[in-house]
Amino acid sequence: MEILDHFALGFGVALSLQNLAYCFLGVLLGTLIGVLPGVGPLVTISMLLPVTFGLPPVSAVIMLSGIYYGAQYGGSTTAILVNLPGETSSAVTCLDGYQMARQGRAGAALAIAAISSFVAGCIGTLLIVALGVPLASWALRFGAEDYFALMVLGLVAASVLTHGDMVKALAMVVLGLLVGLVGTDVNSGVERFTFGLPDLADGIGFTVLAVGIFAISEIVLNLEQKETREVFTKNIGGLMPSWADLKTAFLPTLRGTFVGAFFGILPGTGPSISSFSSYMLEKKFARDPSRFGKGAIEGVAAPEAANNAAAQTAFIPMLTLGIPGTATMALILGALVMNGVQPGPSVMSRNPELFWGVVASMLIGNAMLVALNLPLVGLWVRLLSIPYRWLFPAIAMFCALGNYSLNNSAIDVYLCAALGVLGYVLAKLKCPPAPLVLGYVLGPMMEENIRRALLLSEGDLSIFVRSPISLTFLTISAALLISMVLPAIRRGKARVDREEAGAV
Amino acid sequence: MRIVYKVLAGLALSALASGAQAQNYPDKAIRMIVPFPPGGGTDVVARVIAQKLGEATGWTIVADNKPGSGGSVGLSLAGKAPADGYTIVLAQNANLVINPILGKANYDPIKDFAPIGLTASAPQVLVVAKDSPLKTVEDLLAAAKAKGGKMTFASPGVGTSSHLAGELLQQLASVKFRHVPYKGASQALPDLMGGRVDIYISSVPSVMTQVKEGALRPIALFATKRDADLPDVPTFDEAGIKNSDAVTWWGLAAPAGTPAAIVARLNTELNRVLKQPDTQGKLRAAGAEALGGTAEEFGALIKSDVPKWTQVIKTADVKVAD
């Protein structure tokens, strides 16, 4: 019952009026910046970091972490309403969330996103408490070969993402890989596809790509057809999800939570991959995978749960090993160190008030986020009745602002516009955008890790089967491939048999 | 005669004008270009200096993050900015000196910039995992020789100061490591702690947490003297490897051609704030040590760093641009 005492201590700290106020301020700011594309928690936290020096360390960390996980809630809002991913991790939510909105179910989609985020946030927080230290040391066992095998599994599983034309989907994955290659090669330092432009040396940002492909191209597509707008506003439907919706979303939320928690612990993977993976997993589990991409509620619940769980468990390597998995975590780590708190396996015993106070504030903060977001649903949905001639320029302006703020550079705005044109052309050619984004995310990581694995093994390929973790992932990938190919072969064989029988 | 007179008059006028310019300086906000994104080491140093300079003088100094290409984007912008004293840049040896040698930048560290003053420095340290058999510099070099070039050396990236410090060590101690570049510390540290790479070289702040926890053991510093935060860790110099200094330094610079009076004024104010205990404490918290000195001293450092790193990069055959 020691853990109850710890929680009592934690809530004692987190429920003080001052800390409640900082928690609320953090999650409110997080929600707001989450809604804006480009303006993410990284920029916000770095701006606020100097301000927090005057605060007690607990209050500072409570507020900064509130911004971080709050942003994951806000990011889904614009993804659902206008196909504009507010945060990188909510790009996947565009796929089904926006379709739900088009069918007049924006309210249900927003509410499900908030509820599944809440569930995942709470479970993720409990994981930090219960298994933080063992999970972190487990994550240390992942070598380059294991990351590579994990990415292979991701790409193989991605083939279930596709519906319709397999060739187009593969072409999109390859295009995504190529876009991902732009920038400086990690192993040699050589610049690729940068055309001598220093602005491209760090690659094309995820926000620039996602906003261009999803939001800008959607605006252009809408401009050419006048009728869709009526469908959009006429039938907004119930604001809250039905009981059936909740039941459908229940298991996907749990699965999404565990997928997200898994990726959150591994440094360097992060919320984007976790939301993609959980989406693919749901599609694999679904009785009718063809509903995905056409407004399936599981396609909103699972990735939203995953990115929130990942945001929560990303604290595990940071708090217990001092290893920040993302740039934002590095900032929060900096805030801790500057406030005299030394992260590490013994952080729980050395700074119990801070550790348990922050953990308790995460539970409180997640509850605040639901309380904040559910009533806002009605307001957000009413945004959809704004005439297009006002809404579109506003969206385009926010996209431009967000992209500019990434590097304070106009190049990103132009790039986003160009990618918007590309997105429009691809939509016209009926090429799915999701495999492109996935190839972009996984490709560079795959390359980096396979080259590093081979560098460390002196070119010995057996490293991929000698590591038990890598072997497991590769075996699952092979099994998945066989399970997909076998029915096709059998069908093909049956047809040949029939033809032969017919010939006779 | 008339021409000479005209030239002289012109020179006098322009001297007067620049004098007047320096006297009213600054009559608007000064932009301090920070060539890295918000949150990193350079950003923290820049924001402390901008804030303290502003407080000490009443000037408005705006820190403007222009990240990209390892700092080359920001430095290039600063080098091309009008030389009127309203654009300054917080440069680092990695971007001001090393990027041009690597062919990653289109500016010249000596011709395109007017040094204002050295601001701060942070040492680099070689660390191993806590269960590594290596304890001293002698262990390290003996093991490296025994392994015959197979000892793996992780760095936060190709062409970074840490990578070049590793190359410098190999050249000075006549050993060979196998370089394994990462994208920063977040992926290199798990591999080091998990025993998949043998050694890691990094700036002190990014491994301080693990060193304090005992998860990593520092072997030696690439510095001329010991670090206040790691008083028990020797320098490579002490261990007999001379001229192994490879600190990361930050310095304030302006575009070449900025009036000397303005540079002098900025240098005076910079040195004033660098002597304040509060400035020193804030820099210390970020892992950097406040420095200072004249603009000429800073210029001399840049001039001596260029041939030193050119030599290291040539010998190691580090290529990043083609």
PDB file of N, CA, C and O in Angstrom, chain A residues 83 228 375:
ATOM      1  N   ASN A  83      -9.278  18.971 -41.957  1.00  0.00           N
ATOM      2  CA  ASN A  83      -8.213  18.183 -42.576  1.00  0.00           C
ATOM      3  C   ASN A  83      -6.846  18.820 -42.403  1.00  0.00           C
ATOM      4  O   ASN A  83      -5.953  18.615 -43.204  1.00  0.00           O
ATOM      5  N   THR A 228     -20.500  20.348 -52.269  1.00  0.00           N
ATOM      6  CA  THR A 228     -20.154  19.619 -51.046  1.00  0.00           C
ATOM      7  C   THR A 228     -20.445  20.418 -49.787  1.00  0.00           C
ATOM      8  O   THR A 228     -20.752  19.864 -48.758  1.00  0.00           O
ATOM      9  N   PRO A 375     -16.900  20.459 -23.784  1.00  0.00           N
ATOM     10  CA  PRO A 375     -17.819  21.582 -24.030  1.00  0.00           C
ATOM     11  C   PRO A 375     -17.432  22.389 -25.270  1.00  0.00           C
ATOM     12  O   PRO A 375     -18.279  23.026 -25.893  1.00  0.00           O
TER      13      PRO A 375
END
